[in-house]
PDB file of C-alpha atoms and ligand atoms in Angstrom:
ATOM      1  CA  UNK B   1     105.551 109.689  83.722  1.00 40.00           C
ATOM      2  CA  UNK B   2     105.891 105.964  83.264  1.00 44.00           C
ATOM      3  CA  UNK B   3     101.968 104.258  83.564  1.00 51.00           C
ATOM      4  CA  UNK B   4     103.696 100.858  83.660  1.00 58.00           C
ATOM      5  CA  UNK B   5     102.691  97.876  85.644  1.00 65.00           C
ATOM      6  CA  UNK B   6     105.878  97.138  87.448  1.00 69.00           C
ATOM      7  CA  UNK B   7     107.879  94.576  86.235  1.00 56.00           C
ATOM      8  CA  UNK B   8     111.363  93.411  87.471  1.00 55.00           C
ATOM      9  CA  UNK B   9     110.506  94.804  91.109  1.00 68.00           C
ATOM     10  CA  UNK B  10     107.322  92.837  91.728  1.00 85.00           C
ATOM     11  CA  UNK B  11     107.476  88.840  92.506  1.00 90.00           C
ATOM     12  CA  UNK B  12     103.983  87.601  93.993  1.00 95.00           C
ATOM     13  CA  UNK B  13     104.379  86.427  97.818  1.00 97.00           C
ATOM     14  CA  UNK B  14     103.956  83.061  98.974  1.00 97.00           C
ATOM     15  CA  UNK B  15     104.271  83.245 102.431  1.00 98.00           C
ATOM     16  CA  UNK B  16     103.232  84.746 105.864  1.00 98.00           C
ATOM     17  CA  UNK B  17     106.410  87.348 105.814  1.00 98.00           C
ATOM     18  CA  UNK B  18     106.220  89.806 103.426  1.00 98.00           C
ATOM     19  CA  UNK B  19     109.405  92.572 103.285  1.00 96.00           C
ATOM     20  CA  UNK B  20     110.004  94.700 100.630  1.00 94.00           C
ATOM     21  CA  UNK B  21     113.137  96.557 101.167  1.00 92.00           C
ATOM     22  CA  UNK B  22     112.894  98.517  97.928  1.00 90.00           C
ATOM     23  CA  UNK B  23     108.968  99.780  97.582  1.00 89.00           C
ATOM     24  CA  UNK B  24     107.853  99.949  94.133  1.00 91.00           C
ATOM     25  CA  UNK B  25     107.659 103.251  92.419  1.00 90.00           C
ATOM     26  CA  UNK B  26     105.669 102.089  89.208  1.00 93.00           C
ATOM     27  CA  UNK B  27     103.378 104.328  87.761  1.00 93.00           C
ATOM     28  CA  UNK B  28     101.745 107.463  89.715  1.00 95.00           C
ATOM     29  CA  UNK B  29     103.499 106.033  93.344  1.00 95.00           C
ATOM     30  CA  UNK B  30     104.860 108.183  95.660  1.00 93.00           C
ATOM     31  CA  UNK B  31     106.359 107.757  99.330  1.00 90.00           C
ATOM     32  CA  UNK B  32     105.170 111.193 100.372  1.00 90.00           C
ATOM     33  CA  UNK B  33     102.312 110.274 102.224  1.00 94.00           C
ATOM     34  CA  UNK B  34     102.967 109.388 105.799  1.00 93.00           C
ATOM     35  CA  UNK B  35     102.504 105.838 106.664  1.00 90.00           C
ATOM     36  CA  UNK B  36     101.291 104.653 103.332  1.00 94.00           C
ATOM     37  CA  UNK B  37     101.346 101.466 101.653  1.00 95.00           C
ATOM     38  CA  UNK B  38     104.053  99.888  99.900  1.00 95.00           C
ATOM     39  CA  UNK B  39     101.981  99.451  96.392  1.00 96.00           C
ATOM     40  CA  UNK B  40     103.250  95.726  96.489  1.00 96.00           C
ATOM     41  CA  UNK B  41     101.093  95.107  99.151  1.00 97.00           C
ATOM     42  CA  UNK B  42      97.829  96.107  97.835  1.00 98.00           C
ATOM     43  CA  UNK B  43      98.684  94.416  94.302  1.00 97.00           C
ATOM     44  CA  UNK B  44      99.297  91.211  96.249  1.00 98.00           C
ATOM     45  CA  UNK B  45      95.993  91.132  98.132  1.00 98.00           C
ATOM     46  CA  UNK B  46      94.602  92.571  94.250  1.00 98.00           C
ATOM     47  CA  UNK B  47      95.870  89.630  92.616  1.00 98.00           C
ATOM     48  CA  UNK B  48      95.326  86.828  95.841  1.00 98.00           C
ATOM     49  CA  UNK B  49      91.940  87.627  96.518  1.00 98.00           C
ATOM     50  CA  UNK B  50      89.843  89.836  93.259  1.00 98.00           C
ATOM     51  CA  UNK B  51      89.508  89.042  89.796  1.00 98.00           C
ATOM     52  CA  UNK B  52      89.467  91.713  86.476  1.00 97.00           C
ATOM     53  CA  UNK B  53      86.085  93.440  86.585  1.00 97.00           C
ATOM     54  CA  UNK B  54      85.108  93.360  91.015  1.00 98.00           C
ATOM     55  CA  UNK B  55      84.617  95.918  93.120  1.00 98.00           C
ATOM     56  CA  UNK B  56      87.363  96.976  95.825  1.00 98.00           C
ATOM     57  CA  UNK B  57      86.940  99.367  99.008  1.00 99.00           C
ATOM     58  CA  UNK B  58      89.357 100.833 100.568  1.00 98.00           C
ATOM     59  CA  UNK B  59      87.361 103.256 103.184  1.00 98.00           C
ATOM     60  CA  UNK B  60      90.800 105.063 104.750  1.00 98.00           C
ATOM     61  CA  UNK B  61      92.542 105.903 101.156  1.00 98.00           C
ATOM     62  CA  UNK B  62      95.332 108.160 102.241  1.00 98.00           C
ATOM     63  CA  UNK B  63      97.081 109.042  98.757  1.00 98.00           C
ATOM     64  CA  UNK B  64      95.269 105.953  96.852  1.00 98.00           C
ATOM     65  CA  UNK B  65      97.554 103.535  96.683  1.00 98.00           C
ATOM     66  CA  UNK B  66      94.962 101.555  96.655  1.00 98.00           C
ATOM     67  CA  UNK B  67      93.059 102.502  93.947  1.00 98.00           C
ATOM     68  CA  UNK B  68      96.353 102.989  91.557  1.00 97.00           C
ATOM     69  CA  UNK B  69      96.740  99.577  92.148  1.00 97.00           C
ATOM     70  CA  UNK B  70      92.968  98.886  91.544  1.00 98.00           C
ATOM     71  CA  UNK B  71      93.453 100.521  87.927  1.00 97.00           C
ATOM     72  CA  UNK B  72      96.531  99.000  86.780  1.00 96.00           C
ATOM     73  CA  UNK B  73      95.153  95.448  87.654  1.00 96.00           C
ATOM     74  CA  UNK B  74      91.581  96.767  85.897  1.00 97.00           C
ATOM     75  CA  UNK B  75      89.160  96.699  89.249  1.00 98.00           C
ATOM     76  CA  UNK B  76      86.712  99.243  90.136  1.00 98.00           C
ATOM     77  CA  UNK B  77      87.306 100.760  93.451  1.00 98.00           C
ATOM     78  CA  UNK B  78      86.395 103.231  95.693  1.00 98.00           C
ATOM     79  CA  UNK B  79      87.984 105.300  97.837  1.00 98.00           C
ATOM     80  CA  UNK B  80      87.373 107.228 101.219  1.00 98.00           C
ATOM     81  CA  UNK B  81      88.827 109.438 103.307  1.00 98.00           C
ATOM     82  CA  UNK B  82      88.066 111.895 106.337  1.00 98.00           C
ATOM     83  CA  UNK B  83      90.566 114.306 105.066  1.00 98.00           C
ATOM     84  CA  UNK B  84      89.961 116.336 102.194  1.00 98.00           C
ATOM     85  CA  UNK B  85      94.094 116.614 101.144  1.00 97.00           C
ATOM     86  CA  UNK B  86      94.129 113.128 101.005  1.00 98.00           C
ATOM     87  CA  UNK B  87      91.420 112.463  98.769  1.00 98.00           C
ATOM     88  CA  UNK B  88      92.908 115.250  96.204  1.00 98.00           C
ATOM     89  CA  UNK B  89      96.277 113.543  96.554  1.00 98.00           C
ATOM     90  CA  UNK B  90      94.597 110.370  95.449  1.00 98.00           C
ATOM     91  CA  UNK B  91      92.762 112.006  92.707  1.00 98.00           C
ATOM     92  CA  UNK B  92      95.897 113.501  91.290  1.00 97.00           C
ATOM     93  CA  UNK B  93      97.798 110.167  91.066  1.00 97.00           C
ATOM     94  CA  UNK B  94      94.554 108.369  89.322  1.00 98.00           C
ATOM     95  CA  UNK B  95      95.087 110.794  86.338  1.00 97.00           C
ATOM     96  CA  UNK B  96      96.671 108.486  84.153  1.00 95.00           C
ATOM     97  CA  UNK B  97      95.346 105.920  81.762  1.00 94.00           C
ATOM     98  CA  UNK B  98      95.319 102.610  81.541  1.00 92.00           C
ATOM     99  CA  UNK B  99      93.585  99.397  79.991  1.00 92.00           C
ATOM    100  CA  UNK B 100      91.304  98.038  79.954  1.00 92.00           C
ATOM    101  CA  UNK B 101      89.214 101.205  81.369  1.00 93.00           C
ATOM    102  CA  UNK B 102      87.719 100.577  84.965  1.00 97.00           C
ATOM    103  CA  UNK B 103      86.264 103.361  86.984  1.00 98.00           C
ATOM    104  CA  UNK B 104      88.087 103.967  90.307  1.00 98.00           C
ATOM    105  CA  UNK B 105      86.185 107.276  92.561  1.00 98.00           C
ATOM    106  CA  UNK B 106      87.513 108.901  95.750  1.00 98.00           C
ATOM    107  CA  UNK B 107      85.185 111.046  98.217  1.00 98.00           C
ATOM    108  CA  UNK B 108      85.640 112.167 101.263  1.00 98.00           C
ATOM    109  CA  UNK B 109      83.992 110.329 103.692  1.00 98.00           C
ATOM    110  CA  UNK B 110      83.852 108.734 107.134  1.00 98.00           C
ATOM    111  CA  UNK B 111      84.493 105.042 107.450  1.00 98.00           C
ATOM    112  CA  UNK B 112      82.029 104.814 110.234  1.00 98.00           C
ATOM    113  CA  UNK B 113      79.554 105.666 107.972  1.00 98.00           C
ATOM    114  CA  UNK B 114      78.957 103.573 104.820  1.00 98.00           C
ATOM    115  CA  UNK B 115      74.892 103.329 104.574  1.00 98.00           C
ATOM    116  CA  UNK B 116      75.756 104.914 101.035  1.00 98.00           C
ATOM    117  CA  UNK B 117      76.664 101.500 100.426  1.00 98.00           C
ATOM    118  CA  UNK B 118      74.413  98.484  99.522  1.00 98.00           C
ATOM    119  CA  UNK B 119      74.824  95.320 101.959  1.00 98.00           C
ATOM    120  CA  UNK B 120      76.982  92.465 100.090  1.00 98.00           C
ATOM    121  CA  UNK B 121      77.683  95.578  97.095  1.00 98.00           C
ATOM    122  CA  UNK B 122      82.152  94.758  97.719  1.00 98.00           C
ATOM    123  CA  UNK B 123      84.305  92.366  96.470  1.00 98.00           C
ATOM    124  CA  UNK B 124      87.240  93.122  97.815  1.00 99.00           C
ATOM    125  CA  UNK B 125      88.256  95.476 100.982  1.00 99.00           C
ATOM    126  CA  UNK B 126      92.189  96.956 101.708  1.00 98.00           C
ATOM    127  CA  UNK B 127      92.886  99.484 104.065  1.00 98.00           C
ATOM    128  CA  UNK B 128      95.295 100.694 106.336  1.00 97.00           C
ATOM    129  CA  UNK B 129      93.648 102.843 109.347  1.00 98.00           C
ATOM    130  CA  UNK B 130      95.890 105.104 111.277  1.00 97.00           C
ATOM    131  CA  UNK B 131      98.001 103.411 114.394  1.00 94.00           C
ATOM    132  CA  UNK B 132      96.408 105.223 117.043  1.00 93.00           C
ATOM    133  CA  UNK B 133      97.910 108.887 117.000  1.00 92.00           C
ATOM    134  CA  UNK B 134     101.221 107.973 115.902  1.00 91.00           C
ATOM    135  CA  UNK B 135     100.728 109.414 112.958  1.00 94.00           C
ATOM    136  CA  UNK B 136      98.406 112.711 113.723  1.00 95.00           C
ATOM    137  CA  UNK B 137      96.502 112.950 109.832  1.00 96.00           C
ATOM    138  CA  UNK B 138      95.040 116.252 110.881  1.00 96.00           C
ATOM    139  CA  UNK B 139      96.642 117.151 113.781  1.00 92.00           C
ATOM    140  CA  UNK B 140      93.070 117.174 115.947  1.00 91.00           C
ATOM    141  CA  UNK B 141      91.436 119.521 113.484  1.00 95.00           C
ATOM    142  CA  UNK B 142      89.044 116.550 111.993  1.00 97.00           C
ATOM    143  CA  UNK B 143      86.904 115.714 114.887  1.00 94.00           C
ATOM    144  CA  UNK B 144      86.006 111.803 112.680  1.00 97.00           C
ATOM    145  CA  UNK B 145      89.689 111.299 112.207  1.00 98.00           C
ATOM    146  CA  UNK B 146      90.844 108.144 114.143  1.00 97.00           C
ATOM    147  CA  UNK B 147      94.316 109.254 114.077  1.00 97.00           C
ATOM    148  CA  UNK B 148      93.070 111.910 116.817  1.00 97.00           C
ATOM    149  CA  UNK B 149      92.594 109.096 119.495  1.00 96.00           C
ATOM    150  CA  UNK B 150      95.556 108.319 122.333  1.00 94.00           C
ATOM    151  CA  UNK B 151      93.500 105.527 124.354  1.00 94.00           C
ATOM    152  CA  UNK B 152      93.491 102.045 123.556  1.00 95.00           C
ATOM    153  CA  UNK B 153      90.103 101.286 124.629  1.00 95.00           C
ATOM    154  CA  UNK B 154      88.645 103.793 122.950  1.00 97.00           C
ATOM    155  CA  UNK B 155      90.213 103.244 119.684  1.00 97.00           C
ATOM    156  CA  UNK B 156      89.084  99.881 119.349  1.00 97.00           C
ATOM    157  CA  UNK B 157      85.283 100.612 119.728  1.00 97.00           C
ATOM    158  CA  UNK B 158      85.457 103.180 116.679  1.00 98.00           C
ATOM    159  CA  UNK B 159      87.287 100.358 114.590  1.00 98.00           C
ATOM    160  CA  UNK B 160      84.645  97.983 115.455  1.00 97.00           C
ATOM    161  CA  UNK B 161      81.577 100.480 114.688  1.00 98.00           C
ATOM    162  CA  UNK B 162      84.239 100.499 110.933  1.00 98.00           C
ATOM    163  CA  UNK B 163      84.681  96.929 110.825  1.00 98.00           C
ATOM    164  CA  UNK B 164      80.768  96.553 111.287  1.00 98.00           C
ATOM    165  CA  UNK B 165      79.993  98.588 108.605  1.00 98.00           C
ATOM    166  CA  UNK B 166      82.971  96.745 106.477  1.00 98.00           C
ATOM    167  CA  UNK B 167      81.212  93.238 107.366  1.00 98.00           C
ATOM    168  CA  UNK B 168      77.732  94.634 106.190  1.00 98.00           C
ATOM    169  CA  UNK B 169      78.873  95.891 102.724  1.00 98.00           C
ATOM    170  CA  UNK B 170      81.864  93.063 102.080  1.00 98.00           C
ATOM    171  CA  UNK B 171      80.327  90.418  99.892  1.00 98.00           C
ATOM    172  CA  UNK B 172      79.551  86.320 102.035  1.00 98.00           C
ATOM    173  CA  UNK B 173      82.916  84.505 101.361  1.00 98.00           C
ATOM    174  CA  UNK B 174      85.019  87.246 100.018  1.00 98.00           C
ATOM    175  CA  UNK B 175      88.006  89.188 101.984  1.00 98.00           C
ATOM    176  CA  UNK B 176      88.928  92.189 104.161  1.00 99.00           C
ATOM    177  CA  UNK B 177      92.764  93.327 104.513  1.00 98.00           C
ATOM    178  CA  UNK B 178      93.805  95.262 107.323  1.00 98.00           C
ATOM    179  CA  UNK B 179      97.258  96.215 107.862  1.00 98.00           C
ATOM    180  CA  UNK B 180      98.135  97.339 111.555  1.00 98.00           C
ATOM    181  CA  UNK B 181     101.024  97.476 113.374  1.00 97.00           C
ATOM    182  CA  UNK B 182     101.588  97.917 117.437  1.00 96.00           C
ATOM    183  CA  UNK B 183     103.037 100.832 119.441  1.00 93.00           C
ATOM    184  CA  UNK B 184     104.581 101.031 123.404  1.00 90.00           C
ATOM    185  CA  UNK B 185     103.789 102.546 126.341  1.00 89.00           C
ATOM    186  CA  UNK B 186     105.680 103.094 129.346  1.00 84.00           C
ATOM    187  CA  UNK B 187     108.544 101.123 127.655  1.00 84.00           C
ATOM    188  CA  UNK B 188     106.028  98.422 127.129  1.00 91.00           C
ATOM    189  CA  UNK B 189     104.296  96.818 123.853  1.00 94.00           C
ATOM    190  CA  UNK B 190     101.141  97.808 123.277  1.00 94.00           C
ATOM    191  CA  UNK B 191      99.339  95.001 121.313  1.00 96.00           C
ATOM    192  CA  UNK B 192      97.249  97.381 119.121  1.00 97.00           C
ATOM    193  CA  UNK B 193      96.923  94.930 116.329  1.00 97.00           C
ATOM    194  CA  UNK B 194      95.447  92.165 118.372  1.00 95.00           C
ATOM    195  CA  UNK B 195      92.977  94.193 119.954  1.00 96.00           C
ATOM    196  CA  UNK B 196      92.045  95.066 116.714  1.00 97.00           C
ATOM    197  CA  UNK B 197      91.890  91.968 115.170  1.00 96.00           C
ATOM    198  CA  UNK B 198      89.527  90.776 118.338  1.00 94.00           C
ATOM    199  CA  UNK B 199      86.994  93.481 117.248  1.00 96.00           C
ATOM    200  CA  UNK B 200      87.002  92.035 113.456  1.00 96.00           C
ATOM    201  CA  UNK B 201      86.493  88.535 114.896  1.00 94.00           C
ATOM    202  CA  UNK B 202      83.549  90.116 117.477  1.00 93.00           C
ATOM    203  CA  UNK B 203      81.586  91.556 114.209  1.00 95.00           C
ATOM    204  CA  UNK B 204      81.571  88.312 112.512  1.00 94.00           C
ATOM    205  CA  UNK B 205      84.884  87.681 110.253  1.00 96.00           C
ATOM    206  CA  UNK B 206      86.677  85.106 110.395  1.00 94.00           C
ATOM    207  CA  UNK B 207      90.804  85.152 110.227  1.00 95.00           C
ATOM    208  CA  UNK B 208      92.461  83.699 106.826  1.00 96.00           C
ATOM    209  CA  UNK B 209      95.786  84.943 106.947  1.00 97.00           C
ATOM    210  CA  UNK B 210      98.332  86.721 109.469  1.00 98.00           C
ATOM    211  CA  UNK B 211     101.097  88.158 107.324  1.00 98.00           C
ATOM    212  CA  UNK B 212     104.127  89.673 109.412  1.00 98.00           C
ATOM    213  CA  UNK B 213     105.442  92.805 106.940  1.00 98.00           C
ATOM    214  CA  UNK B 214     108.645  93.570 108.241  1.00 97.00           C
ATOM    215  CA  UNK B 215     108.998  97.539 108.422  1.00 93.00           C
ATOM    216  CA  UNK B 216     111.668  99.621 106.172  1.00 89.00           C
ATOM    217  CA  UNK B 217     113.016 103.095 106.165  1.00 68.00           C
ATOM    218  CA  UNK B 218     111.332 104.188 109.893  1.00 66.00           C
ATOM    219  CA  UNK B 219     112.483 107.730 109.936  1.00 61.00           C
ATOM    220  CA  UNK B 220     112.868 107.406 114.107  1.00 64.00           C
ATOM    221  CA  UNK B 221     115.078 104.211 113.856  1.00 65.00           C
ATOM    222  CA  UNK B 222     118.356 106.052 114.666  1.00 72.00           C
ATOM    223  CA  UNK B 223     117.413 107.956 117.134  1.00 74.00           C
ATOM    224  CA  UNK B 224     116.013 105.539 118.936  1.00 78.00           C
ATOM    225  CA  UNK B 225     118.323 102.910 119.054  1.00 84.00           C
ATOM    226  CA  UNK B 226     119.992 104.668 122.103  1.00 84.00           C
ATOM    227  CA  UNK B 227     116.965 104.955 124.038  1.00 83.00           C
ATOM    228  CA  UNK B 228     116.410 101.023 123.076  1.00 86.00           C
ATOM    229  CA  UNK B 229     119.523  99.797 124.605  1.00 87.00           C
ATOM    230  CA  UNK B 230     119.641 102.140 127.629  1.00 88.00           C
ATOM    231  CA  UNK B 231     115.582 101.228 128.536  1.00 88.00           C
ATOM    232  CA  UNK B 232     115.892  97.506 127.427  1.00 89.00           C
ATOM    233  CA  UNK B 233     113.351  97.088 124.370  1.00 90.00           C
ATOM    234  CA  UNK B 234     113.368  96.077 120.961  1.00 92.00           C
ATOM    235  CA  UNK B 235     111.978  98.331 118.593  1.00 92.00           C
ATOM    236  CA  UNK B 236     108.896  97.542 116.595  1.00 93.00           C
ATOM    237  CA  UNK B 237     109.726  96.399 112.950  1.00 95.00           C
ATOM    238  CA  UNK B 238     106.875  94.474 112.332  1.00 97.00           C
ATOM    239  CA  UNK B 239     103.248  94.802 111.108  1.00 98.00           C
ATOM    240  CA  UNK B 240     100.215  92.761 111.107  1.00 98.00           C
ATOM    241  CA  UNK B 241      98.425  92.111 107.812  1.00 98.00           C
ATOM    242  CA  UNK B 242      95.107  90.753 108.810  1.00 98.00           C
ATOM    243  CA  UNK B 243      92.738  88.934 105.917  1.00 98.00           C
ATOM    244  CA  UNK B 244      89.624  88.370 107.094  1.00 97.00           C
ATOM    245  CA  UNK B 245      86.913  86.668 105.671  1.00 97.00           C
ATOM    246  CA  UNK B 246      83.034  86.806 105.479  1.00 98.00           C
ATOM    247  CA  UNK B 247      81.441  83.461 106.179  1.00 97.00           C
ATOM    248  CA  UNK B 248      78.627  82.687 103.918  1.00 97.00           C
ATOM    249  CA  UNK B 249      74.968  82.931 104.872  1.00 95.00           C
ATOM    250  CA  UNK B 250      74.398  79.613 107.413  1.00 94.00           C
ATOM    251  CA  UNK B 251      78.127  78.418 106.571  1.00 95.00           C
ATOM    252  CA  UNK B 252      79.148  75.817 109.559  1.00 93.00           C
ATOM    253  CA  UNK B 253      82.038  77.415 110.933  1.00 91.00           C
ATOM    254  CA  UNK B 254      82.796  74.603 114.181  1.00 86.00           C
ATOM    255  CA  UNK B 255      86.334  74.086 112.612  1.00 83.00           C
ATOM    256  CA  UNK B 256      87.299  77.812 112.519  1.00 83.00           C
ATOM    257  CA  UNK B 257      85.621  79.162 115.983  1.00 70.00           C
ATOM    258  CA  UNK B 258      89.472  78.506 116.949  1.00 63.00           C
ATOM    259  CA  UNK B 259      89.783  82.129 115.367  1.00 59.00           C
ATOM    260  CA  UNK B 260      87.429  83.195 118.339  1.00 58.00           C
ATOM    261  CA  UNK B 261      90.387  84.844 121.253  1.00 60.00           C
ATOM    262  CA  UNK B 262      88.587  85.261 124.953  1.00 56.00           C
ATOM    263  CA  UNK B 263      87.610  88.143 125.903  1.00 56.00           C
ATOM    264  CA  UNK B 264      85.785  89.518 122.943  1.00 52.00           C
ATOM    265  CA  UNK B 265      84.231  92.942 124.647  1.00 52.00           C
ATOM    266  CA  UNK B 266      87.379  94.200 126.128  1.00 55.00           C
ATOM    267  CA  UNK B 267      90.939  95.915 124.996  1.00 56.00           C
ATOM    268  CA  UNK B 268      94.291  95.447 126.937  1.00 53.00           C
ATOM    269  CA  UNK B 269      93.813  98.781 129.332  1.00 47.00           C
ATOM    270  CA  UNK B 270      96.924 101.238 128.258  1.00 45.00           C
TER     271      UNK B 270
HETATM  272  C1  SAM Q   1      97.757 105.001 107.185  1.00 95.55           C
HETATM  273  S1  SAM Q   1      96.839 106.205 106.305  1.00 95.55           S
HETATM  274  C2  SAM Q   1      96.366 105.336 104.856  1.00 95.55           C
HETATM  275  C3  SAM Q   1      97.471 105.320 103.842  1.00 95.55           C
HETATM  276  C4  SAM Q   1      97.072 104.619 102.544  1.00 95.55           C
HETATM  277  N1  SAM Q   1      96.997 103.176 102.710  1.00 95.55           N
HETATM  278  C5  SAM Q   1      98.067 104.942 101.439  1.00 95.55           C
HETATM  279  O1  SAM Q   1      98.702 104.016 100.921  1.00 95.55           O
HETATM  280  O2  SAM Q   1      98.235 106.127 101.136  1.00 95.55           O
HETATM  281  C6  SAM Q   1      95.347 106.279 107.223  1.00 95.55           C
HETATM  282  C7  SAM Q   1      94.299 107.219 106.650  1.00 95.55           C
HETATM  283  O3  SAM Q   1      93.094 107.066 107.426  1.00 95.55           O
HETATM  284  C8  SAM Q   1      92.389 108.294 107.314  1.00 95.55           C
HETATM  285  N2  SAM Q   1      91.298 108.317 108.311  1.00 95.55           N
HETATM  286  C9  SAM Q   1      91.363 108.513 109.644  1.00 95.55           C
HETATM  287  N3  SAM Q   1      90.142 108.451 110.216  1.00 95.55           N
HETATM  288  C10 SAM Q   1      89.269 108.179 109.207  1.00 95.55           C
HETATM  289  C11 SAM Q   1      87.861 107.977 109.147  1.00 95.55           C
HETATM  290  N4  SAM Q   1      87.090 108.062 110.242  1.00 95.55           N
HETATM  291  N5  SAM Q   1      87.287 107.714 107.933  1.00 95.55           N
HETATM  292  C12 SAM Q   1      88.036 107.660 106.809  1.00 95.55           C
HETATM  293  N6  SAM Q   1      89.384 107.865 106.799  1.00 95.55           N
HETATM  294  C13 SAM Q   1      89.998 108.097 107.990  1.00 95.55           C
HETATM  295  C14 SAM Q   1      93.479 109.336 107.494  1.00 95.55           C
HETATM  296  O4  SAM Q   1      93.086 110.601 106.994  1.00 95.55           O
HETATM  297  C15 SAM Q   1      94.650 108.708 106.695  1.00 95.55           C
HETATM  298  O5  SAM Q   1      94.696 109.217 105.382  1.00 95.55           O
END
């Protein structure tokens, strides 16, 4: 099995859209996992916002590609995950080598809960929670699993007690990547990602980037396209990639409070 870092299929991005039609299959990468990350996305962020040597968190893991990424660009990361076949899937594709050596650890874990974790310990965080239940990770046997949860509301006030806990360990002025995308109701769009993003802003970040990643490959495209046209709705090729950062201790932040969106304590009720 090929260890390489990728070379002809990777170009760095320079802009707010991000689409990668063909997602890389360097070293131990795999598409198997349900709603996982295309690796370039991760190695961006990597390579943006982390230099060799820092610390990177991703505290929903799925099958690591995260922390591949981590090791080929020679970070230490950790990785965490509610679901115990997810955590061995990521373990699995970290068995190669690479250098220079950097240690990169999966548990299993709950992303509400990171008091294992110093305050200020992270350099860097990446993740990619589940969509509400779109996705069922273990179809309602993991009571912790956010992927278990159909309302709206509720959703958003476990990913603020995670984004909380993501501010406290994140180091002052470095960055938090969220990918997110949005779902419909009723024949409606369901804003998912900007309720999310309002709970990030409510815990303290503040927004650097919003990257549109344009979607590839949805397994449901063709079968929906009828029901598109006959109920008069576009579907949903888009995601949100949210950086957020962590002001510094006492930083004046008057000429980014624009980030701040009214009303912080509620979701739109779906
Ligand atoms: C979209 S997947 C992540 C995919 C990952 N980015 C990858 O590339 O493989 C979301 C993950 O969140 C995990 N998850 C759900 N609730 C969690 C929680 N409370 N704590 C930690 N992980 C959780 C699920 O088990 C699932 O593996």
């Amino acid at each position: 099995m090929s260890t390489d870092s990728p070379a002809v299929e990777y170009l760095p991005e320079f802009t707010t859209v991000w689409s990668f039609p063909k997602r890389g299959n360097w070293a131990t990468h795999k598409s198997d996992y349900r709603g996982n990350f295309a690796p370039q996305v991760p190695r961006n962020l990597i390579e943006m916002y982390s230099e060799e040597g820092d610390s990177i968190l991703d505290p929903m893991v799925g099958a690591g590609t995260t922390l591949i990424e981590a090791k080929l660009l020679a970070r230490h990361a950790l990785g965490i995950d509610i679901n115990p076949d997810a955590a061995k899937l990521t373990e699995e594709a970290l068995k190669f080598a690479h250098h220079p050596p950097t240690k990169q650890k999966v548990m299993v874990g709950d992303a509400h809960d990171l008091s294992f974790l110093k305050d200020d310990s992270i350099d860097l965080i990446i993740t990619h929670p589940p969509y509400m239940n779109i996705i069922k990770y273990s179809d309602g046997k993991i009571p912790s699993d956010i992927s278990n949860i159909s309302s709206l509301p509720k959703f958003c006030d476990e990913i603020e007690i995670v984004s909380k806990e993501l501010f406290r360990v994140l180091k002052p002025d470095k960055y938090c990547a969220i990918l997110i995308g949005d779902t419909r109701k009723g024949k409606h769009f369901v804003p998912l990602a900007f309720n999310v993003m309002q709970r990030f802003l409510k815990v303290g970040f503040v927004l650097k980037e919003d990257i549109i990643k344009v979607q590839h490959n949805c397994t449901t495209t063709g079968r929906w396209r009828t029901k598109a046209l006959q109920d008069k709705f576009y579907l949903i090729m888009h995601e949100h990639l949210f950086v957020f950062r962590k002001p510094r201790e006492g930083e004046d932040l008057s000429r980014v409070k624009f980030s701040l969106i009214p009303p912080m304590n509620s979701c739109t009720p779906y």
